[in-house]
Coordinates of C-alpha atoms in Angstrom, one line a residue:
M25 CA 86.7 128.7 81.7
K26 CA 88.6 125.7 82.9
Y27 CA 90.5 127.9 85.4
I28 CA 87.2 129.1 86.8
L29 CA 86.0 125.5 87.2
L30 CA 89.3 124.5 88.8
L31 CA 89.1 127.4 91.2
S32 CA 85.5 126.6 92.2
F33 CA 86.5 123.0 92.7
L34 CA 89.4 123.9 94.9
L35 CA 87.3 126.3 97.0
S36 CA 84.6 123.8 97.5
A37 CA 87.2 121.2 98.6
C38 CA 88.4 123.5 101.4
A39 CA 87.3 122.3 104.8
S40 CA 84.9 124.5 106.7
Y41 CA 83.4 123.8 110.1
E42 CA 80.2 124.5 111.8
V43 CA 80.5 125.7 115.3
T44 CA 78.2 124.8 118.2
P45 CA 77.0 127.5 120.6
S46 CA 79.6 126.3 123.1
G47 CA 82.4 126.8 120.5
R48 CA 83.1 123.2 119.5
A49 CA 83.7 122.7 115.8
L50 CA 81.7 120.1 114.0
R51 CA 82.9 118.2 110.9
T52 CA 80.9 119.3 107.8
E53 CA 78.2 117.1 106.3
S54 CA 80.3 116.5 103.2
E55 CA 83.2 115.3 105.4
Y56 CA 80.8 113.0 107.2
F57 CA 79.7 111.5 103.9
M58 CA 83.3 111.0 102.8
T59 CA 84.0 109.1 106.0
I60 CA 80.9 106.9 105.5
D61 CA 82.1 106.3 101.9
K62 CA 85.6 105.4 103.0
Y63 CA 84.5 102.8 105.6
S64 CA 81.7 101.2 103.6
D65 CA 81.5 98.5 101.0
S66 CA 78.8 97.0 98.8
T67 CA 78.2 93.8 96.8
R68 CA 75.5 92.5 94.5
R69 CA 74.9 88.9 93.6
Y70 CA 73.0 87.6 90.5
S71 CA 72.0 84.3 89.1
G72 CA 71.9 85.2 85.4
L73 CA 69.7 88.3 85.2
Y74 CA 68.0 87.5 88.5
N75 CA 69.1 89.5 91.5
L76 CA 69.8 87.3 94.5
I77 CA 71.0 89.9 97.1
D78 CA 72.2 93.5 97.4
M79 CA 74.2 94.5 100.5
E80 CA 75.8 97.8 101.5
G81 CA 77.4 98.2 104.9
T82 CA 79.5 100.5 107.1
V83 CA 81.8 99.5 109.9
L84 CA 81.3 101.7 113.0
N85 CA 84.9 102.3 113.9
S86 CA 86.1 105.2 116.1
K87 CA 86.3 107.6 113.1
V88 CA 82.8 106.8 111.9
I89 CA 81.4 107.0 115.4
A90 CA 83.1 110.4 116.0
D91 CA 81.7 111.8 112.7
Q92 CA 78.3 110.3 113.5
L93 CA 78.2 112.1 116.8
D94 CA 78.8 115.4 114.9
Q95 CA 76.2 114.5 112.3
M96 CA 73.6 113.8 115.0
T97 CA 74.6 117.1 116.8
R98 CA 74.0 118.9 113.6
L99 CA 70.7 117.2 112.8
Y100 CA 69.1 117.4 116.3
L101 CA 71.0 120.4 117.7
W102 CA 72.3 118.5 120.7
D103 CA 73.7 120.5 123.6
E104 CA 77.1 119.7 125.1
K105 CA 75.6 117.5 127.8
K106 CA 73.6 115.4 125.3
F107 CA 76.7 115.1 123.1
A108 CA 78.9 114.1 126.1
D109 CA 76.3 111.5 127.2
E110 CA 76.2 109.9 123.7
Q111 CA 79.9 110.0 123.4
V112 CA 80.3 108.0 126.6
K113 CA 77.7 105.4 125.4
A114 CA 79.5 105.1 122.1
Q115 CA 82.9 104.6 123.9
E116 CA 81.4 101.9 126.1
R117 CA 80.0 100.0 123.1
M118 CA 83.3 100.3 121.1
S119 CA 85.2 98.8 124.1
K120 CA 82.9 95.7 124.1
E121 CA 81.8 95.0 120.5
T122 CA 82.0 95.7 116.8
E123 CA 79.0 97.1 115.1
I124 CA 78.2 97.2 111.4
F125 CA 75.2 98.8 109.7
L126 CA 73.9 96.7 106.9
A127 CA 71.4 97.7 104.2
F128 CA 70.1 94.4 102.8
F129 CA 67.9 93.5 99.9
T130 CA 66.7 90.3 98.5
P131 CA 63.8 90.2 96.1
D132 CA 61.9 87.4 97.9
K133 CA 60.5 89.0 101.1
K134 CA 60.3 85.6 102.9
N135 CA 64.1 85.4 102.7
D136 CA 64.6 88.9 104.2
D137 CA 64.6 87.5 107.8
A138 CA 68.2 87.9 108.9
S139 CA 67.2 89.0 112.5
K140 CA 64.8 86.1 113.1
P141 CA 65.9 83.1 115.3
K142 CA 65.3 80.6 112.5
T143 CA 66.8 82.6 109.7
V144 CA 68.4 81.1 106.6
W145 CA 71.3 83.6 106.9
R146 CA 74.6 83.4 108.9
V147 CA 76.8 86.4 109.4
F148 CA 80.6 86.2 110.1
L149 CA 83.4 88.7 110.6
D150 CA 86.9 87.6 109.7
V151 CA 89.9 89.5 111.1
D152 CA 93.5 88.3 111.2
G153 CA 92.4 84.6 110.9
R154 CA 89.8 84.9 113.6
R155 CA 86.1 84.5 112.9
F156 CA 83.3 86.0 115.0
E157 CA 79.6 85.2 114.5
G158 CA 77.3 88.2 114.4
K159 CA 74.1 88.9 116.2
V160 CA 71.6 90.6 113.8
V161 CA 68.9 93.1 114.9
K162 CA 66.5 94.8 112.5
L163 CA 66.5 98.5 113.0
K164 CA 63.2 100.4 113.6
T165 CA 64.8 103.8 112.9
Q166 CA 62.8 106.0 110.6
L167 CA 63.9 106.2 106.9
P168 CA 64.9 109.9 106.9
Q169 CA 67.3 109.4 109.9
L170 CA 68.8 106.3 108.3
I171 CA 69.4 108.2 105.0
A172 CA 71.0 111.1 106.9
L173 CA 73.4 108.6 108.6
Y174 CA 73.9 106.2 105.6
P175 CA 73.3 108.1 102.3
Y176 CA 73.3 104.9 100.3
H177 CA 70.3 103.5 102.2
N178 CA 66.9 103.6 100.5
R179 CA 63.3 102.4 101.1
F180 CA 64.0 99.1 99.3
Y181 CA 66.7 98.0 101.7
T182 CA 66.1 96.5 105.1
P183 CA 68.3 98.1 107.8
Y184 CA 70.1 95.8 110.1
Q185 CA 72.6 96.3 112.9
I186 CA 75.1 93.5 113.3
T187 CA 77.2 93.2 116.4
F188 CA 80.2 91.0 116.9
P189 CA 81.7 90.0 120.3
V190 CA 85.0 91.7 119.8
A191 CA 86.0 95.3 120.7
I192 CA 86.3 97.5 117.6
K193 CA 89.2 99.3 119.2
S194 CA 91.2 96.1 119.1
I195 CA 90.6 95.3 115.4
E196 CA 89.9 98.7 113.6
T197 CA 93.5 99.0 112.4
R198 CA 93.1 95.7 110.4
E199 CA 91.2 94.8 107.3
M200 CA 87.8 93.2 108.2
K201 CA 85.7 91.0 106.0
M202 CA 82.0 90.4 106.8
T203 CA 80.3 87.5 105.1
V204 CA 76.6 87.1 104.8
T205 CA 75.8 83.6 103.6
G206 CA 72.9 81.2 103.2
P207 CA 71.1 79.0 100.7
V208 CA 69.9 82.1 98.7
G209 CA 73.5 83.4 98.1
S210 CA 76.6 84.8 99.7
G211 CA 78.2 88.2 99.8
I212 CA 81.4 89.6 101.3
L213 CA 81.9 93.2 102.4
T214 CA 85.5 94.3 103.0
F215 CA 86.2 97.2 105.3
K216 CA 89.4 99.2 105.2
P217 CA 91.6 99.6 108.3
L218 CA 91.5 102.8 110.2

């Protein structure tokens, strides 16, 4: 019995690819989810039994972006032109900034305002002794699409996109720490290097 389980595990671990009509191989959905897991982190802060903040985030480095393009191609059946256009846009963004997806929860809704100009929150990215302040935008993307891209996201989190004024290509080979801090609490997400 244990040999059958081992064999089924090994067979399920083998990589298989979906192929677009033009013949380009796509990473599988399970490979995509493994990439998201590898370049994500989470933290939860409590005061006694009272939850202050929950955060889960993913750094959009070149590996995550490449896998996301495959995931979007799979979900929306993109043709090669659409894929190429989105790839060019992604390359332009990566050469100018660093993006992090943040799923954020705090039990008091009035404190869930990270994208407002007079927010109580500050967001920083620390890399190699340098600190960059982030610009926070609340995403309007529909929940099913967010869950397809970030499987840890759920309806209780608020989705944010945080951009930092440094090219991801110049820092993705180093460990990054993103800090979200304010009077309610603080949390740090640590992202592995590429």
